[in-house]
Amino acid sequence: MTRLAIDGPASSGKSSVGGRVAAALGYGFLDTGLLYRAVTRAALNQHLVSAPTAAVVKSVAPQLEKIAQIVDAELLEGGAAIVIDGRSYAAAELESAEVEALVPLVAALPEVRDALRGVQRRIAGRGRAVLAGRDIGTVVLPDAPHKFFLDASAEARALRRALQRGHAQGSTEHAQILAALIDRDREDRGRAVAPLRAAEDAITIVTDTLTLDEVVAKIVGAVQR
Ligand code: C5P
């Protein structure tokens, strides 16, 4: 069973790179952030969370854990279909502002992480797979034979994201994206459970000055060697 772990901060290109690497190798691909997002979306749909605060989210941890236990994903080339209780969640509905505000709090709950760790291992165990996330190489698949950590400065990631969304360099939107990324990095690296960090045996690729194709070629080359 060949498994590939790709970790890195928000907007480091994990999903684009992971999807392309999976396609090049003929593997399935799972962006694991979508699992946390789907749990969050399902909780919102069930009106479980009345406000996006840590205290409110913690008070419904047992219910969130139950949802996380029944998440599943079918790995397809270039993406995955996320399903909870027979309902599938499209990527677009997992990217709403409501989900964005709540998902870091949901992802910080040990109960949710424990449940999703089992889910991720089960999915990865079904066949050859690339998993992208924050703690794949360190916690979810510590025995994965291939681990990569994509890194880039917050400035480079913010500029990339701003241009992708059609905002000019130096615009107010660009500044807002940079500020949000710095906050997100602090949350990801500073959380008590499974903080973002490179596994000791991961190959770190700094992507500031690399194109998507170059990053994909480095990873595919390393796996094929
Ligand atoms: O990568 P994305 O922004 O979709 O991740 C959504 C949320 O899930 C983030 O808060 C991130 O910290 C969390 N996450 C995580 N572990 C993963 C993948 C994502 O905690 N393996």
PDB file of C-alpha atoms and ligand atoms in Angstrom:
ATOM      1  CA  MET A   1       0.000   0.000   0.000  1.00  0.00           C
ATOM      2  CA  THR A   2       1.769   3.131  -1.076  1.00  0.00           C
ATOM      3  CA  ARG A   3       0.810   6.231   0.796  1.00  0.00           C
ATOM      4  CA  LEU A   4       2.104   9.710   0.272  1.00  0.00           C
ATOM      5  CA  ALA A   5       1.820  12.466   2.893  1.00  0.00           C
ATOM      6  CA  ILE A   6       1.899  16.125   1.894  1.00  0.00           C
ATOM      7  CA  ASP A   7       1.674  18.640   4.733  1.00  0.00           C
ATOM      8  CA  GLY A   8       2.053  22.375   4.881  1.00  0.00           C
ATOM      9  CA  PRO A   9       0.476  25.652   5.966  1.00  0.00           C
ATOM     10  CA  ALA A  10      -2.679  27.169   4.459  1.00  0.00           C
ATOM     11  CA  SER A  11      -2.280  28.181   0.810  1.00  0.00           C
ATOM     12  CA  SER A  12       1.045  26.394   0.403  1.00  0.00           C
ATOM     13  CA  GLY A  13      -0.346  24.640  -2.676  1.00  0.00           C
ATOM     14  CA  LYS A  14      -0.955  21.260  -0.999  1.00  0.00           C
ATOM     15  CA  SER A  15      -4.226  20.541  -2.798  1.00  0.00           C
ATOM     16  CA  SER A  16      -3.112  21.650  -6.260  1.00  0.00           C
ATOM     17  CA  VAL A  17       0.190  19.834  -5.881  1.00  0.00           C
ATOM     18  CA  GLY A  18      -1.369  16.762  -4.246  1.00  0.00           C
ATOM     19  CA  GLY A  19      -4.023  16.415  -6.940  1.00  0.00           C
ATOM     20  CA  ARG A  20      -1.443  16.652  -9.725  1.00  0.00           C
ATOM     21  CA  VAL A  21       1.004  14.280  -8.040  1.00  0.00           C
ATOM     22  CA  ALA A  22      -1.810  11.754  -7.530  1.00  0.00           C
ATOM     23  CA  ALA A  23      -2.839  12.032 -11.188  1.00  0.00           C
ATOM     24  CA  ALA A  24       0.767  11.591 -12.363  1.00  0.00           C
ATOM     25  CA  LEU A  25       1.223   8.478 -10.209  1.00  0.00           C
ATOM     26  CA  GLY A  26      -2.283   7.054 -10.754  1.00  0.00           C
ATOM     27  CA  TYR A  27      -3.165   7.349  -7.037  1.00  0.00           C
ATOM     28  CA  GLY A  28      -6.362   8.572  -5.353  1.00  0.00           C
ATOM     29  CA  PHE A  29      -6.210  12.008  -3.732  1.00  0.00           C
ATOM     30  CA  LEU A  30      -7.682  13.317  -0.473  1.00  0.00           C
ATOM     31  CA  ASP A  31      -7.411  16.901   0.742  1.00  0.00           C
ATOM     32  CA  THR A  32      -8.014  16.106   4.431  1.00  0.00           C
ATOM     33  CA  GLY A  33      -9.043  19.692   5.246  1.00  0.00           C
ATOM     34  CA  LEU A  34     -12.310  18.798   3.491  1.00  0.00           C
ATOM     35  CA  LEU A  35     -13.090  16.225   6.213  1.00  0.00           C
ATOM     36  CA  TYR A  36     -12.820  18.903   8.936  1.00  0.00           C
ATOM     37  CA  ARG A  37     -14.863  21.215   6.753  1.00  0.00           C
ATOM     38  CA  ALA A  38     -17.575  18.589   6.172  1.00  0.00           C
ATOM     39  CA  VAL A  39     -17.932  17.939   9.929  1.00  0.00           C
ATOM     40  CA  THR A  40     -18.259  21.707  10.388  1.00  0.00           C
ATOM     41  CA  ARG A  41     -20.830  22.033   7.583  1.00  0.00           C
ATOM     42  CA  ALA A  42     -22.903  19.133   8.940  1.00  0.00           C
ATOM     43  CA  ALA A  43     -22.855  20.702  12.434  1.00  0.00           C
ATOM     44  CA  LEU A  44     -24.039  24.021  10.998  1.00  0.00           C
ATOM     45  CA  ASN A  45     -26.788  22.283   9.016  1.00  0.00           C
ATOM     46  CA  GLN A  46     -27.960  20.591  12.225  1.00  0.00           C
ATOM     47  CA  HIS A  47     -27.897  23.970  14.075  1.00  0.00           C
ATOM     48  CA  LEU A  48     -25.571  22.411  16.646  1.00  0.00           C
ATOM     49  CA  VAL A  49     -23.299  25.444  16.991  1.00  0.00           C
ATOM     50  CA  SER A  50     -24.926  28.735  17.976  1.00  0.00           C
ATOM     51  CA  ALA A  51     -21.786  30.911  17.755  1.00  0.00           C
ATOM     52  CA  PRO A  52     -18.223  30.477  16.420  1.00  0.00           C
ATOM     53  CA  THR A  53     -16.518  30.525  19.814  1.00  0.00           C
ATOM     54  CA  ALA A  54     -14.218  27.920  21.370  1.00  0.00           C
ATOM     55  CA  ALA A  55     -16.514  27.555  24.409  1.00  0.00           C
ATOM     56  CA  VAL A  56     -19.626  26.873  22.308  1.00  0.00           C
ATOM     57  CA  VAL A  57     -17.779  24.399  20.076  1.00  0.00           C
ATOM     58  CA  LYS A  58     -16.335  22.598  23.098  1.00  0.00           C
ATOM     59  CA  SER A  59     -19.777  22.263  24.666  1.00  0.00           C
ATOM     60  CA  VAL A  60     -20.957  20.181  21.688  1.00  0.00           C
ATOM     61  CA  ALA A  61     -17.759  18.107  21.353  1.00  0.00           C
ATOM     62  CA  PRO A  62     -19.573  14.751  21.851  1.00  0.00           C
ATOM     63  CA  GLN A  63     -22.014  15.521  19.012  1.00  0.00           C
ATOM     64  CA  LEU A  64     -19.185  16.695  16.742  1.00  0.00           C
ATOM     65  CA  GLU A  65     -17.252  13.524  17.546  1.00  0.00           C
ATOM     66  CA  LYS A  66     -20.256  11.411  16.465  1.00  0.00           C
ATOM     67  CA  ILE A  67     -20.424  13.240  13.131  1.00  0.00           C
ATOM     68  CA  ALA A  68     -16.657  12.849  12.627  1.00  0.00           C
ATOM     69  CA  GLN A  69     -16.880   9.095  13.229  1.00  0.00           C
ATOM     70  CA  ILE A  70     -19.193   8.602  10.266  1.00  0.00           C
ATOM     71  CA  VAL A  71     -17.408  10.755   7.681  1.00  0.00           C
ATOM     72  CA  ASP A  72     -16.257   8.863   4.622  1.00  0.00           C
ATOM     73  CA  ALA A  73     -14.623   9.759   1.327  1.00  0.00           C
ATOM     74  CA  GLU A  74     -14.376   8.088  -2.013  1.00  0.00           C
ATOM     75  CA  LEU A  75     -11.010   8.849  -3.560  1.00  0.00           C
ATOM     76  CA  LEU A  76     -11.133   9.801  -7.185  1.00  0.00           C
ATOM     77  CA  GLU A  77      -8.295  10.946  -9.377  1.00  0.00           C
ATOM     78  CA  GLY A  78      -7.773  14.646  -8.699  1.00  0.00           C
ATOM     79  CA  GLY A  79     -10.295  14.842  -5.849  1.00  0.00           C
ATOM     80  CA  ALA A  80     -12.582  13.097  -3.408  1.00  0.00           C
ATOM     81  CA  ALA A  81     -16.313  12.852  -2.750  1.00  0.00           C
ATOM     82  CA  ILE A  82     -16.928  13.508   0.964  1.00  0.00           C
ATOM     83  CA  VAL A  83     -20.001  11.753   2.380  1.00  0.00           C
ATOM     84  CA  ILE A  84     -21.673  11.965   5.810  1.00  0.00           C
ATOM     85  CA  ASP A  85     -24.664   9.769   6.481  1.00  0.00           C
ATOM     86  CA  GLY A  86     -25.424   9.245   2.788  1.00  0.00           C
ATOM     87  CA  ARG A  87     -25.212  12.955   1.915  1.00  0.00           C
ATOM     88  CA  SER A  88     -22.302  14.119  -0.186  1.00  0.00           C
ATOM     89  CA  TYR A  89     -20.677  17.498   0.327  1.00  0.00           C
ATOM     90  CA  ALA A  90     -19.443  19.446  -2.680  1.00  0.00           C
ATOM     91  CA  ALA A  91     -16.171  21.366  -2.285  1.00  0.00           C
ATOM     92  CA  ALA A  92     -17.972  24.690  -2.925  1.00  0.00           C
ATOM     93  CA  GLU A  93     -20.295  24.383   0.081  1.00  0.00           C
ATOM     94  CA  LEU A  94     -17.303  23.559   2.267  1.00  0.00           C
ATOM     95  CA  GLU A  95     -15.612  26.866   1.478  1.00  0.00           C
ATOM     96  CA  SER A  96     -18.273  29.306   2.710  1.00  0.00           C
ATOM     97  CA  ALA A  97     -17.359  32.121   5.125  1.00  0.00           C
ATOM     98  CA  GLU A  98     -19.462  30.394   7.812  1.00  0.00           C
ATOM     99  CA  VAL A  99     -17.389  27.217   7.516  1.00  0.00           C
ATOM    100  CA  GLU A 100     -14.109  29.210   7.351  1.00  0.00           C
ATOM    101  CA  ALA A 101     -14.890  30.936  10.659  1.00  0.00           C
ATOM    102  CA  LEU A 102     -15.776  27.746  12.509  1.00  0.00           C
ATOM    103  CA  VAL A 103     -13.475  25.073  11.094  1.00  0.00           C
ATOM    104  CA  PRO A 104     -10.287  25.978  13.053  1.00  0.00           C
ATOM    105  CA  LEU A 105     -12.258  25.607  16.305  1.00  0.00           C
ATOM    106  CA  VAL A 106     -13.697  22.254  15.230  1.00  0.00           C
ATOM    107  CA  ALA A 107     -10.239  21.069  14.089  1.00  0.00           C
ATOM    108  CA  ALA A 108      -8.782  21.988  17.503  1.00  0.00           C
ATOM    109  CA  LEU A 109     -11.020  19.495  19.368  1.00  0.00           C
ATOM    110  CA  PRO A 110      -9.128  16.311  20.344  1.00  0.00           C
ATOM    111  CA  GLU A 111     -12.374  14.290  20.039  1.00  0.00           C
ATOM    112  CA  VAL A 112     -12.812  15.333  16.409  1.00  0.00           C
ATOM    113  CA  ARG A 113      -9.129  14.766  15.580  1.00  0.00           C
ATOM    114  CA  ASP A 114      -9.158  11.282  17.122  1.00  0.00           C
ATOM    115  CA  ALA A 115     -12.266  10.297  15.165  1.00  0.00           C
ATOM    116  CA  LEU A 116     -10.946  11.729  11.896  1.00  0.00           C
ATOM    117  CA  ARG A 117      -7.567  10.061  12.410  1.00  0.00           C
ATOM    118  CA  GLY A 118      -9.336   6.690  12.234  1.00  0.00           C
ATOM    119  CA  VAL A 119     -11.368   7.810   9.241  1.00  0.00           C
ATOM    120  CA  GLN A 120      -8.251   8.988   7.377  1.00  0.00           C
ATOM    121  CA  ARG A 121      -6.362   5.767   8.089  1.00  0.00           C
ATOM    122  CA  ARG A 122      -9.301   3.693   6.881  1.00  0.00           C
ATOM    123  CA  ILE A 123      -9.556   5.687   3.661  1.00  0.00           C
ATOM    124  CA  ALA A 124      -5.788   5.545   3.053  1.00  0.00           C
ATOM    125  CA  GLY A 125      -5.804   1.811   3.736  1.00  0.00           C
ATOM    126  CA  ARG A 126      -8.072   1.089   0.793  1.00  0.00           C
ATOM    127  CA  GLY A 127      -5.466   1.685  -1.882  1.00  0.00           C
ATOM    128  CA  ARG A 128      -2.700   3.873  -3.155  1.00  0.00           C
ATOM    129  CA  ALA A 129      -3.363   7.382  -1.967  1.00  0.00           C
ATOM    130  CA  VAL A 130      -1.971  10.870  -1.599  1.00  0.00           C
ATOM    131  CA  LEU A 131      -3.229  12.634   1.552  1.00  0.00           C
ATOM    132  CA  ALA A 132      -2.699  16.365   1.986  1.00  0.00           C
ATOM    133  CA  GLY A 133      -3.125  18.136   5.324  1.00  0.00           C
ATOM    134  CA  ARG A 134      -1.381  19.484   8.412  1.00  0.00           C
ATOM    135  CA  ASP A 135      -0.526  16.349  10.407  1.00  0.00           C
ATOM    136  CA  ILE A 136      -0.496  13.516   7.865  1.00  0.00           C
ATOM    137  CA  GLY A 137       3.235  12.748   8.107  1.00  0.00           C
ATOM    138  CA  THR A 138       3.413  13.340  11.873  1.00  0.00           C
ATOM    139  CA  VAL A 139       0.180  11.802  13.235  1.00  0.00           C
ATOM    140  CA  VAL A 140      -2.166  10.233  10.670  1.00  0.00           C
ATOM    141  CA  LEU A 141       0.304   8.196   8.594  1.00  0.00           C
ATOM    142  CA  PRO A 142       3.587   8.270  10.518  1.00  0.00           C
ATOM    143  CA  ASP A 143       4.721   5.155   8.594  1.00  0.00           C
ATOM    144  CA  ALA A 144       4.039   6.602   5.132  1.00  0.00           C
ATOM    145  CA  PRO A 145       7.057   5.820   2.948  1.00  0.00           C
ATOM    146  CA  HIS A 146       6.977   9.225   1.269  1.00  0.00           C
ATOM    147  CA  LYS A 147       6.482  12.465   3.193  1.00  0.00           C
ATOM    148  CA  PHE A 148       6.717  16.004   1.934  1.00  0.00           C
ATOM    149  CA  PHE A 149       6.326  19.336   3.677  1.00  0.00           C
ATOM    150  CA  LEU A 150       5.505  22.287   1.439  1.00  0.00           C
ATOM    151  CA  ASP A 151       6.544  25.592   2.895  1.00  0.00           C
ATOM    152  CA  ALA A 152       6.517  29.179   1.677  1.00  0.00           C
ATOM    153  CA  SER A 153       6.625  32.576   3.340  1.00  0.00           C
ATOM    154  CA  ALA A 154       3.257  34.068   4.320  1.00  0.00           C
ATOM    155  CA  GLU A 155       4.024  36.896   1.849  1.00  0.00           C
ATOM    156  CA  ALA A 156       4.487  34.529  -1.087  1.00  0.00           C
ATOM    157  CA  ARG A 157       1.361  32.533  -0.200  1.00  0.00           C
ATOM    158  CA  ALA A 158      -0.760  35.667   0.256  1.00  0.00           C
ATOM    159  CA  LEU A 159       0.354  37.123  -3.067  1.00  0.00           C
ATOM    160  CA  ARG A 160      -0.386  33.857  -4.865  1.00  0.00           C
ATOM    161  CA  ARG A 161      -3.861  33.637  -3.334  1.00  0.00           C
ATOM    162  CA  ALA A 162      -4.631  37.332  -4.021  1.00  0.00           C
ATOM    163  CA  LEU A 163      -3.658  37.045  -7.697  1.00  0.00           C
ATOM    164  CA  GLN A 164      -5.677  33.802  -8.037  1.00  0.00           C
ATOM    165  CA  ARG A 165      -8.726  35.697  -6.776  1.00  0.00           C
ATOM    166  CA  GLY A 166      -8.123  38.607  -9.156  1.00  0.00           C
ATOM    167  CA  HIS A 167      -6.858  41.130  -6.560  1.00  0.00           C
ATOM    168  CA  ALA A 168      -3.915  43.376  -7.437  1.00  0.00           C
ATOM    169  CA  GLN A 169      -0.629  43.263  -5.548  1.00  0.00           C
ATOM    170  CA  GLY A 170      -0.775  45.906  -2.783  1.00  0.00           C
ATOM    171  CA  SER A 171      -4.591  46.082  -2.799  1.00  0.00           C
ATOM    172  CA  THR A 172      -6.648  46.146   0.409  1.00  0.00           C
ATOM    173  CA  GLU A 173      -7.807  42.577  -0.356  1.00  0.00           C
ATOM    174  CA  HIS A 174      -4.185  41.463  -0.686  1.00  0.00           C
ATOM    175  CA  ALA A 175      -3.404  42.965   2.747  1.00  0.00           C
ATOM    176  CA  GLN A 176      -6.475  41.266   4.258  1.00  0.00           C
ATOM    177  CA  ILE A 177      -5.478  37.899   2.796  1.00  0.00           C
ATOM    178  CA  LEU A 178      -1.977  38.269   4.268  1.00  0.00           C
ATOM    179  CA  ALA A 179      -3.352  39.147   7.718  1.00  0.00           C
ATOM    180  CA  ALA A 180      -5.776  36.185   7.629  1.00  0.00           C
ATOM    181  CA  LEU A 181      -2.966  33.800   6.610  1.00  0.00           C
ATOM    182  CA  ILE A 182      -0.727  34.978   9.446  1.00  0.00           C
ATOM    183  CA  ASP A 183      -3.614  34.336  11.888  1.00  0.00           C
ATOM    184  CA  ARG A 184      -4.281  30.908  10.386  1.00  0.00           C
ATOM    185  CA  ASP A 185      -0.580  29.983  10.658  1.00  0.00           C
ATOM    186  CA  ARG A 186      -0.595  30.951  14.312  1.00  0.00           C
ATOM    187  CA  GLU A 187      -3.659  28.755  14.935  1.00  0.00           C
ATOM    188  CA  ASP A 188      -2.216  25.796  13.003  1.00  0.00           C
ATOM    189  CA  ARG A 189       1.281  25.911  14.505  1.00  0.00           C
ATOM    190  CA  GLY A 190       0.219  26.879  18.016  1.00  0.00           C
ATOM    191  CA  ARG A 191      -2.623  24.473  18.738  1.00  0.00           C
ATOM    192  CA  ALA A 192      -2.123  21.982  21.538  1.00  0.00           C
ATOM    193  CA  VAL A 193      -3.148  18.890  19.567  1.00  0.00           C
ATOM    194  CA  ALA A 194      -1.330  17.894  16.372  1.00  0.00           C
ATOM    195  CA  PRO A 195       0.191  21.309  15.601  1.00  0.00           C
ATOM    196  CA  LEU A 196       1.457  21.909  12.083  1.00  0.00           C
ATOM    197  CA  ARG A 197       5.103  20.883  11.733  1.00  0.00           C
ATOM    198  CA  ALA A 198       7.246  18.890   9.337  1.00  0.00           C
ATOM    199  CA  ALA A 199       7.810  15.228  10.219  1.00  0.00           C
ATOM    200  CA  GLU A 200      11.474  14.499  10.924  1.00  0.00           C
ATOM    201  CA  ASP A 201      11.664  12.234   7.876  1.00  0.00           C
ATOM    202  CA  ALA A 202       9.791  14.588   5.529  1.00  0.00           C
ATOM    203  CA  ILE A 203      11.409  16.268   2.545  1.00  0.00           C
ATOM    204  CA  THR A 204      10.745  20.014   2.897  1.00  0.00           C
ATOM    205  CA  ILE A 205      10.181  21.921  -0.329  1.00  0.00           C
ATOM    206  CA  VAL A 206      10.219  25.716  -0.102  1.00  0.00           C
ATOM    207  CA  THR A 207       7.934  26.840  -2.894  1.00  0.00           C
ATOM    208  CA  ASP A 208       8.427  30.651  -2.833  1.00  0.00           C
ATOM    209  CA  THR A 209      10.196  30.726  -6.175  1.00  0.00           C
ATOM    210  CA  LEU A 210       8.942  27.453  -7.686  1.00  0.00           C
ATOM    211  CA  THR A 211       6.071  26.965 -10.136  1.00  0.00           C
ATOM    212  CA  LEU A 212       3.384  24.346  -9.529  1.00  0.00           C
ATOM    213  CA  ASP A 213       4.914  22.157 -12.248  1.00  0.00           C
ATOM    214  CA  GLU A 214       8.335  22.350 -10.607  1.00  0.00           C
ATOM    215  CA  VAL A 215       6.990  21.295  -7.202  1.00  0.00           C
ATOM    216  CA  VAL A 216       5.020  18.411  -8.753  1.00  0.00           C
ATOM    217  CA  ALA A 217       8.108  17.270 -10.698  1.00  0.00           C
ATOM    218  CA  LYS A 218      10.257  17.300  -7.533  1.00  0.00           C
ATOM    219  CA  ILE A 219       7.774  15.105  -5.646  1.00  0.00           C
ATOM    220  CA  VAL A 220       7.057  12.679  -8.494  1.00  0.00           C
ATOM    221  CA  GLY A 221      10.803  12.416  -9.123  1.00  0.00           C
ATOM    222  CA  ALA A 222      11.533  11.681  -5.457  1.00  0.00           C
ATOM    223  CA  VAL A 223       8.800   8.997  -5.313  1.00  0.00           C
ATOM    224  CA  GLN A 224       9.920   7.313  -8.516  1.00  0.00           C
ATOM    225  CA  ARG A 225      13.585   7.209  -7.427  1.00  0.00           C
TER     226      ARG A 225
HETATM  227  O1  C5P B   1      -6.614  23.084   4.529  1.00  0.00           O
HETATM  228  P1  C5P B   1      -7.935  23.649   4.930  1.00  0.00           P
HETATM  229  O2  C5P B   1      -7.946  25.150   5.046  1.00  0.00           O
HETATM  230  O3  C5P B   1      -9.075  23.146   4.098  1.00  0.00           O
HETATM  231  O4  C5P B   1      -8.196  23.070   6.397  1.00  0.00           O
HETATM  232  C1  C5P B   1      -9.396  23.360   7.087  1.00  0.00           C
HETATM  233  C2  C5P B   1      -9.146  23.315   8.592  1.00  0.00           C
HETATM  234  O5  C5P B   1      -8.841  21.983   8.986  1.00  0.00           O
HETATM  235  C3  C5P B   1      -8.008  24.194   9.095  1.00  0.00           C
HETATM  236  O6  C5P B   1      -8.423  24.822  10.292  1.00  0.00           O
HETATM  237  C4  C5P B   1      -6.876  23.233   9.355  1.00  0.00           C
HETATM  238  O7  C5P B   1      -6.084  23.648  10.429  1.00  0.00           O
HETATM  239  C5  C5P B   1      -7.618  21.953   9.691  1.00  0.00           C
HETATM  240  N1  C5P B   1      -6.886  20.767   9.279  1.00  0.00           N
HETATM  241  C6  C5P B   1      -6.263  20.028  10.231  1.00  0.00           C
HETATM  242  N2  C5P B   1      -5.601  18.876   9.908  1.00  0.00           N
HETATM  243  C7  C5P B   1      -5.558  18.465   8.625  1.00  0.00           C
HETATM  244  C8  C5P B   1      -6.170  19.236   7.617  1.00  0.00           C
HETATM  245  C9  C5P B   1      -6.824  20.399   7.982  1.00  0.00           C
HETATM  246  O8  C5P B   1      -6.319  20.391  11.391  1.00  0.00           O
HETATM  247  N3  C5P B   1      -4.928  17.331   8.326  1.00  0.00           N
END
